[in-house]
Amino acid sequence: LSYIADKYPEHVESKIPDLVNTLRGDPKQVGCNTRAGAASAIGSIGENNPKVIEDLISPKVEGRWAKQGETPLTDAFDDDHEYVRRDVVDALGKITAADPSLYQYTNGIIVNKSLNDEYYQVVRRGVRAIEAIATTDSSVIADSISNLITLLGHRNEYVRETTAEVIGQIAKISPGLVESAQRPLIECLNDYSSDVRKEACQTLMVMRAESAGTEIRRLLNDNDETVRD
């Protein structure tokens, strides 16, 4: 169903009650992949038509799928399994990118929870969610930039790499929004991960960071070919 929702979301809107029930299912009876798939399907539907599933994330809206005050999709981020949390934040990012006004209801999960999750893939999805929203309306994610910059020092190299890349994408849209990331990005040029060094370098070049000139030139002698290139 999640595959069909991704390709033809308008055809599965009638299945939303079933998806909600699956999302809320007892973990002993409903597997983590099934619950995660339900979140993903809701995200695909909401990406196509965010108003249809607004009542699943907004406590102020009483709709067809949830009573007022209930927020099944955002509540699902409290799931014990990282696959479910990963797909919930991914869904929230898609939905909010489609309708940035919903950020007031989703930012608590995307910024305050997913970026601090213990599982690195959840954190990366949170970073990607911010990127998706920024491409629609960068102004609404202004309050998340400091959280994003902090992740340049995350213990996981894949989180650091993704964060450096996303900051570069945001810099293309709204340079001033991420200007304060220059110094942390310069520090990333010394990261042990070549992928982090490469992404940090590319982002600093996008930002036209003159203060990074010396450090960037040093990378011409980097021991990794992809960084030198």
Tab-separated table of C-alpha atoms in Angstrom:
chain	number	residue	atom	x	y	z
A	1	LEU	CA	0.000	0.000	0.000
A	2	SER	CA	2.860	2.400	0.772
A	3	TYR	CA	4.218	1.778	-2.750
A	4	ILE	CA	0.831	2.525	-4.310
A	5	ALA	CA	0.472	5.626	-2.144
A	6	ASP	CA	3.833	6.858	-3.369
A	7	LYS	CA	2.843	6.416	-7.017
A	8	TYR	CA	-0.902	7.083	-6.892
A	9	PRO	CA	-1.707	8.812	-3.578
A	10	GLU	CA	-5.144	9.945	-4.696
A	11	HIS	CA	-6.224	6.300	-5.054
A	12	VAL	CA	-5.542	5.298	-1.447
A	13	GLU	CA	-7.068	8.164	0.534
A	14	SER	CA	-9.977	5.906	1.461
A	15	LYS	CA	-7.460	3.615	3.183
A	16	ILE	CA	-6.322	6.293	5.634
A	17	PRO	CA	-8.351	4.811	8.550
A	18	ASP	CA	-6.629	1.468	7.992
A	19	LEU	CA	-3.245	3.166	7.835
A	20	VAL	CA	-3.923	5.001	11.090
A	21	ASN	CA	-4.978	1.773	12.787
A	22	THR	CA	-1.818	0.093	11.533
A	23	LEU	CA	0.313	2.973	12.751
A	24	ARG	CA	-1.283	2.675	16.177
A	25	GLY	CA	-1.059	-1.112	16.156
A	26	ASP	CA	0.250	-3.163	19.051
A	27	PRO	CA	3.965	-3.820	18.327
A	28	LYS	CA	3.426	-7.417	19.435
A	29	GLN	CA	0.909	-7.896	16.644
A	30	VAL	CA	1.949	-5.359	13.991
A	31	GLY	CA	5.571	-5.514	12.847
A	32	CYS	CA	7.847	-2.479	12.790
A	33	ASN	CA	8.165	-2.547	8.987
A	34	THR	CA	4.377	-2.580	8.648
A	35	ARG	CA	3.977	0.345	11.035
A	36	ALA	CA	6.766	2.218	9.245
A	37	GLY	CA	5.088	1.482	5.901
A	38	ALA	CA	1.862	3.023	7.170
A	39	ALA	CA	3.710	6.203	8.123
A	40	SER	CA	5.359	6.300	4.717
A	41	ALA	CA	2.029	5.850	2.930
A	42	ILE	CA	0.440	8.667	4.937
A	43	GLY	CA	3.403	10.850	4.029
A	44	SER	CA	2.924	10.172	0.321
A	45	ILE	CA	-0.778	10.981	0.558
A	46	GLY	CA	-0.069	14.154	2.505
A	47	GLU	CA	2.646	15.231	0.099
A	48	ASN	CA	0.062	15.126	-2.667
A	49	ASN	CA	-2.759	16.681	-0.628
A	50	PRO	CA	-1.713	17.891	2.847
A	51	LYS	CA	-5.199	19.072	3.788
A	52	VAL	CA	-6.498	15.508	3.583
A	53	ILE	CA	-4.326	14.351	6.492
A	54	GLU	CA	-4.042	17.630	8.423
A	55	ASP	CA	-6.039	16.220	11.311
A	56	LEU	CA	-3.372	13.531	11.799
A	57	ILE	CA	-0.800	16.147	12.816
A	58	SER	CA	-2.771	19.146	14.083
A	59	PRO	CA	-4.521	18.951	17.469
A	60	LYS	CA	-6.683	21.901	16.456
A	61	VAL	CA	-8.316	20.202	13.512
A	62	GLU	CA	-11.165	17.750	13.745
A	63	GLY	CA	-11.389	15.780	10.540
A	64	ARG	CA	-12.379	12.484	9.083
A	65	TRP	CA	-9.527	10.403	10.462
A	66	ALA	CA	-8.909	11.576	14.032
A	67	LYS	CA	-10.769	13.298	16.822
A	68	GLN	CA	-9.798	16.827	17.758
A	69	GLY	CA	-6.767	16.722	20.030
A	70	GLU	CA	-5.516	13.441	18.593
A	71	THR	CA	-2.444	13.484	16.357
A	72	PRO	CA	-1.762	9.890	15.252
A	73	LEU	CA	1.107	10.661	12.876
A	74	THR	CA	3.134	12.926	15.155
A	75	ASP	CA	2.361	10.691	18.131
A	76	ALA	CA	3.854	7.758	16.224
A	77	PHE	CA	7.303	9.287	16.613
A	78	ASP	CA	7.227	7.952	20.167
A	79	ASP	CA	7.385	4.435	18.715
A	80	ASP	CA	10.143	2.323	20.253
A	81	HIS	CA	11.417	1.178	16.872
A	82	GLU	CA	13.765	3.408	14.901
A	83	TYR	CA	12.292	2.347	11.532
A	84	VAL	CA	8.938	3.817	12.506
A	85	ARG	CA	10.463	7.037	13.834
A	86	ARG	CA	12.561	7.316	10.670
A	87	ASP	CA	9.551	7.050	8.378
A	88	VAL	CA	7.381	9.288	10.543
A	89	VAL	CA	9.851	12.187	10.349
A	90	ASP	CA	10.253	11.557	6.619
A	91	ALA	CA	6.475	11.747	6.205
A	92	LEU	CA	6.262	14.933	8.262
A	93	GLY	CA	8.957	16.513	6.121
A	94	LYS	CA	7.087	15.722	2.905
A	95	ILE	CA	3.783	16.977	4.273
A	96	THR	CA	5.255	20.182	5.680
A	97	ALA	CA	7.124	20.876	2.457
A	98	ALA	CA	3.772	20.639	0.677
A	99	ASP	CA	2.188	23.041	3.178
A	100	PRO	CA	4.749	25.023	5.247
A	101	SER	CA	1.979	26.425	7.458
A	102	LEU	CA	1.898	23.007	9.131
A	103	TYR	CA	5.430	23.528	10.452
A	104	GLN	CA	3.940	24.880	13.666
A	105	TYR	CA	2.688	21.347	14.350
A	106	THR	CA	5.603	19.343	12.961
A	107	ASN	CA	8.670	21.287	14.100
A	108	GLY	CA	8.570	19.747	17.561
A	109	ILE	CA	9.150	16.325	16.030
A	110	ILE	CA	11.432	17.310	13.176
A	111	VAL	CA	13.691	19.707	15.085
A	112	ASN	CA	13.414	18.917	18.781
A	113	LYS	CA	13.112	15.142	18.601
A	114	SER	CA	14.444	13.658	15.363
A	115	LEU	CA	17.679	15.672	15.381
A	116	ASN	CA	18.379	14.352	18.876
A	117	ASP	CA	17.393	10.753	18.203
A	118	GLU	CA	19.842	8.033	19.244
A	119	TYR	CA	19.558	6.329	15.850
A	120	TYR	CA	21.603	8.093	13.160
A	121	GLN	CA	19.209	7.284	10.310
A	122	VAL	CA	16.402	9.077	12.139
A	123	VAL	CA	18.663	12.106	12.558
A	124	ARG	CA	19.554	12.072	8.861
A	125	ARG	CA	15.871	11.918	7.895
A	126	GLY	CA	15.261	14.896	10.166
A	127	VAL	CA	17.992	16.826	8.361
A	128	ARG	CA	16.488	15.877	4.999
A	129	ALA	CA	13.063	16.959	6.233
A	130	ILE	CA	14.440	20.410	6.995
A	131	GLU	CA	15.980	20.515	3.519
A	132	ALA	CA	12.658	19.592	1.904
A	133	ILE	CA	10.811	22.316	3.799
A	134	ALA	CA	13.500	24.881	2.996
A	135	THR	CA	13.068	24.312	-0.739
A	136	THR	CA	9.448	25.409	-0.356
A	137	ASP	CA	9.820	28.194	2.217
A	138	SER	CA	13.214	28.656	3.849
A	139	SER	CA	11.913	31.293	6.257
A	140	VAL	CA	9.903	28.794	8.281
A	141	ILE	CA	12.974	26.726	9.186
A	142	ALA	CA	15.040	29.695	10.419
A	143	ASP	CA	14.639	28.553	14.028
A	144	SER	CA	16.173	25.160	13.205
A	145	ILE	CA	19.458	26.371	11.710
A	146	SER	CA	21.359	26.404	15.010
A	147	ASN	CA	20.228	22.813	15.642
A	148	LEU	CA	21.387	21.897	12.152
A	149	ILE	CA	24.805	23.487	12.602
A	150	THR	CA	25.305	21.600	15.859
A	151	LEU	CA	25.022	18.346	13.910
A	152	LEU	CA	28.257	19.166	12.078
A	153	GLY	CA	29.864	17.869	15.253
A	154	HIS	CA	27.696	14.760	15.525
A	155	ARG	CA	29.426	11.510	16.488
A	156	ASN	CA	28.212	9.796	13.311
A	157	GLU	CA	30.071	10.654	10.095
A	158	TYR	CA	27.008	10.072	7.903
A	159	VAL	CA	25.065	12.644	9.905
A	160	ARG	CA	27.921	15.137	9.534
A	161	GLU	CA	28.137	14.481	5.797
A	162	THR	CA	24.394	14.867	5.235
A	163	THR	CA	24.257	18.002	7.369
A	164	ALA	CA	27.116	19.658	5.474
A	165	GLU	CA	25.395	18.850	2.181
A	166	VAL	CA	22.002	20.155	3.319
A	167	ILE	CA	23.486	23.395	4.635
A	168	GLY	CA	24.929	23.855	1.158
A	169	GLN	CA	21.507	23.339	-0.408
A	170	ILE	CA	19.968	25.869	1.962
A	171	ALA	CA	22.808	28.306	1.180
A	172	LYS	CA	21.792	28.225	-2.487
A	173	ILE	CA	18.275	29.276	-1.511
A	174	SER	CA	18.942	31.662	1.378
A	175	PRO	CA	22.679	32.345	1.942
A	176	GLY	CA	22.208	34.589	4.949
A	177	LEU	CA	20.290	31.919	6.806
A	178	VAL	CA	23.325	29.645	7.201
A	179	GLU	CA	26.129	32.191	7.316
A	180	SER	CA	26.935	31.225	10.902
A	181	ALA	CA	27.812	27.717	9.710
A	182	GLN	CA	31.062	28.847	8.081
A	183	ARG	CA	33.374	28.279	11.067
A	184	PRO	CA	31.976	24.810	11.921
A	185	LEU	CA	32.233	23.874	8.234
A	186	ILE	CA	35.876	24.988	8.150
A	187	GLU	CA	36.508	22.708	11.100
A	188	CYS	CA	34.896	19.882	9.112
A	189	LEU	CA	37.656	20.248	6.532
A	190	ASN	CA	39.822	18.389	9.052
A	191	ASP	CA	37.293	15.592	9.567
A	192	TYR	CA	38.706	12.066	9.371
A	193	SER	CA	35.906	11.182	6.911
A	194	SER	CA	36.742	12.128	3.330
A	195	ASP	CA	33.028	12.403	2.529
A	196	VAL	CA	32.566	14.985	5.276
A	197	ARG	CA	35.607	16.954	4.093
A	198	LYS	CA	34.289	16.905	0.517
A	199	GLU	CA	30.775	18.073	1.421
A	200	ALA	CA	32.109	20.767	3.757
A	201	CYS	CA	34.400	22.042	1.008
A	202	GLN	CA	31.617	22.130	-1.573
A	203	THR	CA	29.286	23.941	0.812
A	204	LEU	CA	31.913	26.541	1.710
A	205	MET	CA	32.439	27.179	-1.988
A	206	VAL	CA	28.707	27.642	-2.461
A	207	MET	CA	28.788	30.105	0.428
A	208	ARG	CA	31.793	31.897	-1.115
A	209	ALA	CA	33.469	31.764	2.279
A	210	GLU	CA	36.628	33.819	1.785
A	211	SER	CA	37.785	32.973	5.305
A	212	ALA	CA	38.093	29.343	4.245
A	213	GLY	CA	40.415	30.003	1.302
A	214	THR	CA	43.606	28.749	2.928
A	215	GLU	CA	41.980	25.605	4.320
A	216	ILE	CA	40.300	24.802	1.007
A	217	ARG	CA	43.561	25.203	-0.936
A	218	ARG	CA	45.178	22.762	1.485
A	219	LEU	CA	42.702	20.127	0.325
A	220	LEU	CA	44.363	20.168	-3.090
A	221	ASN	CA	46.910	17.890	-1.422
A	222	ASP	CA	44.359	15.746	0.362
A	223	ASN	CA	45.099	12.024	0.413
A	224	ASP	CA	41.630	11.269	-1.006
A	225	GLU	CA	41.119	11.792	-4.734
A	226	THR	CA	37.434	12.686	-4.423
A	227	VAL	CA	38.326	15.518	-2.035
A	228	ARG	CA	41.120	16.824	-4.298
A	229	ASP	CA	38.747	16.863	-7.259
